[in-house]
Amino acid sequence: MFIREAQIQDFDSIWPIFHEIVASGESYAFNRDISHQEARKIWMESPQKTFLIEENGTILGSYFIKANQQGGGSHVCNCGYMVSSIARGRGLATLMCEHSQNIARELGYKAMQFNFVIETNVGAVKLWHKLGFETIGILPRAFNHPKQGYVGVHVMYKWLEKA
Amino acid sequence: MFIREAQIQDFDSIWPIFHEIVASGESYAFNRDISHQEARKIWMESPQKTFLIEENGTILGSYFIKANQQGGGSHVCNCGYMVSSIARGRGLATLMCEHSQNIARELGYKAMQFNFVIETNVGAVKLWHKLGFETIGILPRAFNHPKQGYVGVHVMYKWLEKA
C-alpha cells in the first residue's frame, strides 16, 4: 500500500469511490447525482494536488489539497478525503490525513481547515479530533441528512506550524 | 436610492468599488491584484444573483447571493457585500443585508452563512451581530492582514426561518 500523486487519467479509477460516497448523500455536500465530469473538476482540476492510495493496482482512497481562500487567507489549506467501502477500518483516513499535513507544510501552508464535517459522521469527527483538529464551531442544521434530517456541521481547524 | 438586480454589463460600474476594497487587502480573502475578468466571475457569474444600490445613476454598493454548499448543504446561502468609500456610514450595508435575507427566503434558502468575516473588520462583525447573525466560531490566525499580521476570522450564521 502506498500513496502517490494522482494524474488526471486516474480519476476513472477514483470515480467509483467518489460516486458511491456522494450518491449516499450522507457525508459530502455535493449533488448526489453529480456527473463524472463535474466530480473530476471538483476532485482533480480545481484542487492544487490530488493523491491516491493504491494497493496491488487497486485504488482504495484519495484526497485533494487546495487553498481554502485566496489573498490574505491563502496560508490555510483545505482537504477532502474519500476511502473505498472495501477498505474501511484499515486506517486509510489517518494515513491520508497525516500525509496531507506533510504535503501542506511542503507547499507552504500554515494551517488546515475542514469547512464541512457533518456531525452524524461520528467516526470522522472523532478521527480529526484525534489528529489534532479543533472544532471551531458547529453550524446548526447546516446539512440535510437523507435519513436524519437537519443536522449540525463542524468547522474544523489545525495550525500546522509551531505557534 | 434603490436596490435592483445587476446585469452583467453593470459590473463595469461595480468594478471600481470591488477593486478599491480588494486592493486594500483588509477585508476580503481575494487576491489583491485580481483582474476585472476574475472579479466579474466571482461577483457576477458564479453567484446565483447579484444586486446593486443605485442613487442618481451612481452605483454605491453591491452584493451577491449563492448557495454556500451543494447537495445536503444547499439550503444555506452565502452573501458578500461591498459599499463604495463615498457612501460609508449611510446604512447601505444594513439595507443590503436585510434585502438579501428577503431575497434568500424568496429563493427558498433556510439559513445564511458568512464564511470569512475578519475580526479586525470590527464594524462588520458588530453590524452582522446586530442583524441577528451569530458567531459560530473564530478561526485563529486565518487571515494575514497587511497591517496587523495574522488575525482571527469569524464564521457567522443565521437561521432565516422560524425554527
CSV table of C-alpha atoms in Angstrom, one decimal:
chain,number,residue,atom,x,y,z
A,1,MET,CA,0.0,0.0,0.0
A,2,PHE,CA,1.4,3.4,-1.0
A,3,ILE,CA,0.3,7.0,-1.6
A,4,ARG,CA,1.1,8.7,-4.8
A,5,GLU,CA,0.1,11.8,-6.6
A,6,ALA,CA,-2.9,11.2,-8.9
A,7,GLN,CA,-2.8,12.1,-12.6
A,8,ILE,CA,-5.9,13.2,-14.4
A,9,GLN,CA,-6.4,9.8,-16.1
A,10,ASP,CA,-6.5,8.2,-12.6
A,11,PHE,CA,-9.9,9.8,-12.0
A,12,ASP,CA,-11.6,7.0,-13.9
A,13,SER,CA,-10.5,4.7,-11.1
A,14,ILE,CA,-11.3,7.2,-8.3
A,15,TRP,CA,-14.8,7.8,-9.7
A,16,PRO,CA,-16.4,4.6,-8.3
A,17,ILE,CA,-15.3,5.6,-4.8
A,18,PHE,CA,-16.4,9.2,-5.3
A,19,HIS,CA,-19.7,8.1,-6.7
A,20,GLU,CA,-20.5,5.6,-4.0
A,21,ILE,CA,-19.8,8.1,-1.2
A,22,VAL,CA,-21.6,11.1,-2.8
A,23,ALA,CA,-24.6,9.2,-4.0
A,24,SER,CA,-25.3,8.2,-0.4
A,25,GLY,CA,-25.7,11.9,0.4
A,26,GLU,CA,-24.6,11.4,4.0
A,27,SER,CA,-21.1,12.8,4.2
A,28,TYR,CA,-20.4,15.3,1.5
A,29,ALA,CA,-22.4,18.5,0.4
A,30,PHE,CA,-22.2,17.7,-3.3
A,31,ASN,CA,-25.1,16.9,-5.6
A,32,ARG,CA,-25.9,13.2,-5.1
A,33,ASP,CA,-26.4,12.8,-8.9
A,34,ILE,CA,-23.1,14.6,-9.8
A,35,SER,CA,-21.6,13.8,-13.2
A,36,HIS,CA,-18.3,12.2,-13.7
A,37,GLN,CA,-17.1,15.4,-15.4
A,38,GLU,CA,-18.2,17.7,-12.6
A,39,ALA,CA,-16.7,15.3,-10.0
A,40,ARG,CA,-13.4,15.3,-11.8
A,41,LYS,CA,-13.4,19.1,-11.8
A,42,ILE,CA,-14.1,19.2,-8.0
A,43,TRP,CA,-11.6,16.4,-7.1
A,44,MET,CA,-8.8,16.8,-9.6
A,45,GLU,CA,-9.0,20.1,-11.6
A,46,SER,CA,-9.9,22.7,-9.1
A,47,PRO,CA,-7.6,21.5,-6.3
A,48,GLN,CA,-3.8,22.2,-6.2
A,49,LYS,CA,-2.9,18.5,-6.0
A,50,THR,CA,-4.7,15.1,-5.7
A,51,PHE,CA,-3.3,12.0,-4.1
A,52,LEU,CA,-4.4,8.4,-4.1
A,53,ILE,CA,-3.7,5.2,-2.1
A,54,GLU,CA,-3.0,2.2,-4.2
A,55,GLU,CA,-2.6,-1.5,-3.2
A,56,ASN,CA,-1.8,-4.2,-5.8
A,57,GLY,CA,-3.1,-1.9,-8.6
A,58,THR,CA,-6.4,-1.1,-6.8
A,59,ILE,CA,-7.1,2.4,-5.7
A,60,LEU,CA,-8.5,2.4,-2.2
A,61,GLY,CA,-8.8,6.0,-1.3
A,62,SER,CA,-8.0,9.6,-2.5
A,63,TYR,CA,-7.7,13.1,-1.2
A,64,PHE,CA,-7.2,16.6,-2.6
A,65,ILE,CA,-5.5,19.7,-1.2
A,66,LYS,CA,-6.1,23.3,-2.2
A,67,ALA,CA,-6.0,26.8,-0.7
A,68,ASN,CA,-9.2,27.4,1.3
A,69,GLN,CA,-9.2,31.1,0.5
A,70,GLN,CA,-7.2,33.5,-1.7
A,71,GLY,CA,-5.2,36.6,-0.8
A,72,GLY,CA,-4.8,37.1,2.9
A,73,GLY,CA,-6.4,33.7,3.6
A,74,SER,CA,-4.1,31.7,1.3
A,75,HIS,CA,-1.9,30.3,4.0
A,76,VAL,CA,-4.8,28.0,5.1
A,77,CYS,CA,-5.4,24.9,3.0
A,78,ASN,CA,-8.4,22.6,2.7
A,79,CYS,CA,-8.5,18.9,2.0
A,80,GLY,CA,-11.2,16.3,1.3
A,81,TYR,CA,-10.7,12.6,1.8
A,82,MET,CA,-12.5,9.5,0.5
A,83,VAL,CA,-12.0,5.8,1.3
A,84,SER,CA,-13.5,3.0,-0.6
A,85,SER,CA,-16.1,0.9,1.2
A,86,ILE,CA,-13.9,-2.2,0.6
A,87,ALA,CA,-11.0,-0.6,2.6
A,88,ARG,CA,-12.8,0.8,5.7
A,89,GLY,CA,-11.4,0.3,9.1
A,90,ARG,CA,-7.8,-0.1,7.9
A,91,GLY,CA,-6.6,3.3,8.9
A,92,LEU,CA,-6.5,4.8,5.4
A,93,ALA,CA,-8.1,8.1,6.5
A,94,THR,CA,-5.5,8.5,9.2
A,95,LEU,CA,-2.7,7.7,6.7
A,96,MET,CA,-4.1,10.2,4.1
A,97,CYS,CA,-4.7,12.9,6.7
A,98,GLU,CA,-1.1,12.7,8.1
A,99,HIS,CA,0.3,12.6,4.6
A,100,SER,CA,-1.8,15.7,3.6
A,101,GLN,CA,-0.4,17.6,6.6
A,102,ASN,CA,3.1,16.9,5.5
A,103,ILE,CA,2.3,17.9,1.9
A,104,ALA,CA,0.6,21.0,3.2
A,105,ARG,CA,3.8,22.1,5.1
A,106,GLU,CA,5.9,21.3,1.9
A,107,LEU,CA,3.5,23.5,-0.1
A,108,GLY,CA,4.0,26.3,2.4
A,109,TYR,CA,0.6,26.2,4.2
A,110,LYS,CA,0.4,27.2,7.8
A,111,ALA,CA,-3.0,25.7,8.7
A,112,MET,CA,-5.6,23.3,7.5
A,113,GLN,CA,-9.3,23.9,7.6
A,114,PHE,CA,-12.2,21.5,7.1
A,115,ASN,CA,-15.3,23.5,6.2
A,116,PHE,CA,-17.9,20.9,6.4
A,117,VAL,CA,-17.7,17.9,8.7
A,118,ILE,CA,-21.2,16.6,9.3
A,119,GLU,CA,-21.8,15.7,12.9
A,120,THR,CA,-23.5,12.4,12.1
A,121,ASN,CA,-20.2,11.4,10.5
A,122,VAL,CA,-19.1,10.5,14.1
A,123,GLY,CA,-16.1,8.5,13.0
A,124,ALA,CA,-14.7,11.4,11.0
A,125,VAL,CA,-15.3,14.0,13.8
A,126,LYS,CA,-13.6,11.7,16.3
A,127,LEU,CA,-10.7,10.9,14.0
A,128,TRP,CA,-10.0,14.6,13.1
A,129,HIS,CA,-10.0,15.5,16.8
A,130,LYS,CA,-7.6,12.7,17.5
A,131,LEU,CA,-5.3,14.0,14.7
A,132,GLY,CA,-5.2,17.4,16.3
A,133,PHE,CA,-8.0,19.3,14.6
A,134,GLU,CA,-10.2,21.5,16.8
A,135,THR,CA,-13.9,22.1,16.3
A,136,ILE,CA,-14.0,25.9,15.9
A,137,GLY,CA,-17.8,25.9,15.9
A,138,ILE,CA,-20.9,23.8,14.8
A,139,LEU,CA,-23.2,25.3,12.2
A,140,PRO,CA,-26.7,24.3,13.4
A,141,ARG,CA,-28.8,22.4,10.9
A,142,ALA,CA,-26.5,23.2,8.1
A,143,PHE,CA,-26.8,19.8,6.5
A,144,ASN,CA,-30.0,18.0,5.4
A,145,HIS,CA,-29.2,14.3,6.0
A,146,PRO,CA,-31.2,11.9,3.9
A,147,LYS,CA,-32.1,9.8,6.9
A,148,GLN,CA,-31.7,12.1,9.9
A,149,GLY,CA,-32.9,15.5,8.6
A,150,TYR,CA,-31.2,18.7,9.5
A,151,VAL,CA,-28.0,18.1,11.4
A,152,GLY,CA,-25.1,20.2,12.6
A,153,VAL,CA,-21.8,20.7,10.8
A,154,HIS,CA,-18.4,21.1,12.4
A,155,VAL,CA,-15.9,23.7,11.1
A,156,MET,CA,-12.5,22.2,12.0
A,157,TYR,CA,-9.1,23.8,12.0
A,158,LYS,CA,-5.5,22.9,12.8
A,159,TRP,CA,-2.4,25.1,12.9
A,160,LEU,CA,0.4,23.2,11.3
A,161,GLU,CA,3.4,25.2,12.4
A,162,LYS,CA,4.6,25.8,15.9
A,163,ALA,CA,2.8,28.9,17.1
B,1,MET,CA,-31.7,55.3,-3.6
B,2,PHE,CA,-32.9,51.9,-4.6
B,3,ILE,CA,-31.7,48.3,-4.9
B,4,ARG,CA,-32.0,46.4,-8.2
B,5,GLU,CA,-30.7,43.2,-9.7
B,6,ALA,CA,-27.4,43.7,-11.5
B,7,GLN,CA,-27.0,42.8,-15.1
B,8,ILE,CA,-23.6,41.5,-16.4
B,9,GLN,CA,-22.8,44.9,-18.0
B,10,ASP,CA,-23.3,46.6,-14.6
B,11,PHE,CA,-20.0,45.1,-13.5
B,12,ASP,CA,-18.0,47.8,-15.2
B,13,SER,CA,-19.6,50.2,-12.7
B,14,ILE,CA,-19.2,47.8,-9.7
B,15,TRP,CA,-15.6,47.2,-10.5
B,16,PRO,CA,-14.1,50.4,-9.1
B,17,ILE,CA,-15.8,49.6,-5.7
B,18,PHE,CA,-14.7,46.0,-5.9
B,19,HIS,CA,-11.1,47.0,-6.8
B,20,GLU,CA,-10.7,49.6,-4.1
B,21,ILE,CA,-11.9,47.2,-1.4
B,22,VAL,CA,-9.9,44.1,-2.6
B,23,ALA,CA,-6.7,46.1,-3.4
B,24,SER,CA,-6.6,47.2,0.3
B,25,GLY,CA,-6.3,43.5,1.3
B,26,GLU,CA,-8.0,44.2,4.6
B,27,SER,CA,-11.5,42.7,4.4
B,28,TYR,CA,-11.7,40.1,1.6
B,29,ALA,CA,-9.6,37.0,1.1
B,30,PHE,CA,-9.2,37.6,-2.7
B,31,ASN,CA,-6.0,38.3,-4.5
B,32,ARG,CA,-5.3,42.0,-4.1
B,33,ASP,CA,-4.3,42.3,-7.7
B,34,ILE,CA,-7.3,40.4,-9.0
B,35,SER,CA,-8.2,41.1,-12.7
B,36,HIS,CA,-11.5,42.7,-13.8
B,37,GLN,CA,-12.4,39.4,-15.5
B,38,GLU,CA,-11.7,37.2,-12.5
B,39,ALA,CA,-13.6,39.7,-10.2
B,40,ARG,CA,-16.6,39.6,-12.5
B,41,LYS,CA,-16.6,35.8,-12.4
B,42,ILE,CA,-16.6,35.8,-8.5
B,43,TRP,CA,-19.1,38.6,-8.1
B,44,MET,CA,-21.5,38.1,-11.1
B,45,GLU,CA,-21.0,34.8,-12.9
B,46,SER,CA,-20.5,32.3,-10.1
B,47,PRO,CA,-23.3,33.6,-7.8
B,48,GLN,CA,-26.9,32.9,-8.3
B,49,LYS,CA,-27.8,36.6,-8.3
B,50,THR,CA,-26.1,40.0,-7.8
B,51,PHE,CA,-27.8,43.2,-6.7
B,52,LEU,CA,-26.6,46.8,-6.6
B,53,ILE,CA,-27.6,50.0,-4.8
B,54,GLU,CA,-28.0,53.0,-7.1
B,55,GLU,CA,-28.6,56.7,-6.4
B,56,ASN,CA,-28.9,59.3,-9.2
B,57,GLY,CA,-27.3,56.9,-11.7
B,58,THR,CA,-24.3,56.2,-9.4
B,59,ILE,CA,-23.7,52.7,-8.0
B,60,LEU,CA,-22.9,52.9,-4.3
B,61,GLY,CA,-22.8,49.3,-3.3
B,62,SER,CA,-23.4,45.7,-4.4
B,63,TYR,CA,-23.9,42.2,-3.0
B,64,PHE,CA,-24.2,38.6,-4.3
B,65,ILE,CA,-26.1,35.6,-3.2
B,66,LYS,CA,-25.4,32.0,-3.9
B,67,ALA,CA,-25.7,28.5,-2.3
B,68,ASN,CA,-22.8,28.0,0.2
B,69,GLN,CA,-22.7,24.3,-0.5
B,70,GLN,CA,-24.4,21.8,-2.8
B,71,GLY,CA,-26.5,18.7,-2.1
B,72,GLY,CA,-27.5,18.4,1.5
B,73,GLY,CA,-26.0,21.8,2.3
B,74,SER,CA,-27.8,23.7,-0.4
B,75,HIS,CA,-30.4,25.2,1.9
B,76,VAL,CA,-27.8,27.6,3.3
B,77,CYS,CA,-26.8,30.6,1.2
B,78,ASN,CA,-23.8,32.8,1.3
B,79,CYS,CA,-23.6,36.6,0.5
B,80,GLY,CA,-20.8,39.1,0.1
B,81,TYR,CA,-21.4,42.9,0.4
B,82,MET,CA,-19.4,45.9,-0.8
B,83,VAL,CA,-20.1,49.6,-0.2
B,84,SER,CA,-18.3,52.4,-2.0
B,85,SER,CA,-16.0,54.5,0.1
B,86,ILE,CA,-18.0,57.6,-0.9
B,87,ALA,CA,-21.2,56.1,0.7
B,88,ARG,CA,-19.9,54.8,4.0
B,89,GLY,CA,-21.8,55.5,7.2
B,90,ARG,CA,-25.2,55.8,5.4
B,91,GLY,CA,-26.5,52.4,6.4
B,92,LEU,CA,-26.1,50.7,3.0
B,93,ALA,CA,-24.7,47.5,4.4
B,94,THR,CA,-27.7,47.2,6.7
B,95,LEU,CA,-30.0,47.9,3.8
B,96,MET,CA,-28.3,45.3,1.5
B,97,CYS,CA,-28.1,42.7,4.3
B,98,GLU,CA,-31.8,43.0,5.1
B,99,HIS,CA,-32.6,42.9,1.4
B,100,SER,CA,-30.5,39.8,0.9
B,101,GLN,CA,-32.3,38.0,3.7
B,102,ASN,CA,-35.6,38.6,2.0
B,103,ILE,CA,-34.2,37.5,-1.4
B,104,ALA,CA,-32.8,34.4,0.3
B,105,ARG,CA,-36.2,33.5,1.7
B,106,GLU,CA,-37.8,34.1,-1.8
B,107,LEU,CA,-35.2,31.8,-3.3
B,108,GLY,CA,-36.0,29.1,-0.7
B,109,TYR,CA,-33.0,29.3,1.5
B,110,LYS,CA,-33.4,28.5,5.1
B,111,ALA,CA,-30.2,30.0,6.5
B,112,MET,CA,-27.4,32.4,5.6
B,113,GLN,CA,-23.7,31.8,6.3
B,114,PHE,CA,-20.7,34.2,6.2
B,115,ASN,CA,-17.6,32.1,5.9
B,116,PHE,CA,-15.0,34.8,6.4
B,117,VAL,CA,-15.6,37.9,8.5
B,118,ILE,CA,-12.2,39.2,9.5
B,119,GLU,CA,-12.1,40.2,13.2
B,120,THR,CA,-10.3,43.5,12.5
B,121,ASN,CA,-13.3,44.4,10.4
B,122,VAL,CA,-15.0,45.5,13.7
B,123,GLY,CA,-17.8,47.4,12.1
B,124,ALA,CA,-18.9,44.4,10.0
B,125,VAL,CA,-18.7,42.0,13.0
B,126,LYS,CA,-20.8,44.4,15.1
B,127,LEU,CA,-23.3,45.0,12.3
B,128,TRP,CA,-23.9,41.3,11.5
B,129,HIS,CA,-24.4,40.6,15.2
B,130,LYS,CA,-27.0,43.4,15.3
B,131,LEU,CA,-28.7,41.9,12.3
B,132,GLY,CA,-29.1,38.6,14.0
B,133,PHE,CA,-26.1,36.6,12.9
B,134,GLU,CA,-24.3,34.5,15.4
B,135,THR,CA,-20.5,33.9,15.5
B,136,ILE,CA,-20.3,30.1,15.3
B,137,GLY,CA,-16.6,30.2,15.9
B,138,ILE,CA,-13.4,32.1,15.3
B,139,LEU,CA,-10.7,30.6,13.0
B,140,PRO,CA,-7.5,31.7,14.8
B,141,ARG,CA,-4.9,33.5,12.6
B,142,ALA,CA,-6.8,32.5,9.4
B,143,PHE,CA,-6.2,35.9,7.8
B,144,ASN,CA,-2.9,37.6,7.1
B,145,HIS,CA,-3.8,41.3,7.5
B,146,PRO,CA,-1.4,43.7,5.6
B,147,LYS,CA,-1.0,45.9,8.7
B,148,GLN,CA,-1.9,43.7,11.6
B,149,GLY,CA,-0.5,40.3,10.6
B,150,TYR,CA,-2.4,37.1,11.4
B,151,VAL,CA,-5.8,37.8,12.8
B,152,GLY,CA,-8.9,35.7,13.5
B,153,VAL,CA,-11.8,35.2,11.3
B,154,HIS,CA,-15.5,34.8,12.3
B,155,VAL,CA,-17.7,32.1,10.8
B,156,MET,CA,-21.2,33.6,11.1
B,157,TYR,CA,-24.6,32.1,10.6
B,158,LYS,CA,-28.3,33.0,10.8
B,159,TRP,CA,-31.3,30.7,10.5
B,160,LEU,CA,-33.8,32.6,8.4
B,161,GLU,CA,-37.0,30.6,9.1
B,162,LYS,CA,-38.7,30.2,12.4
B,163,ALA,CA,-37.1,27.1,14.0
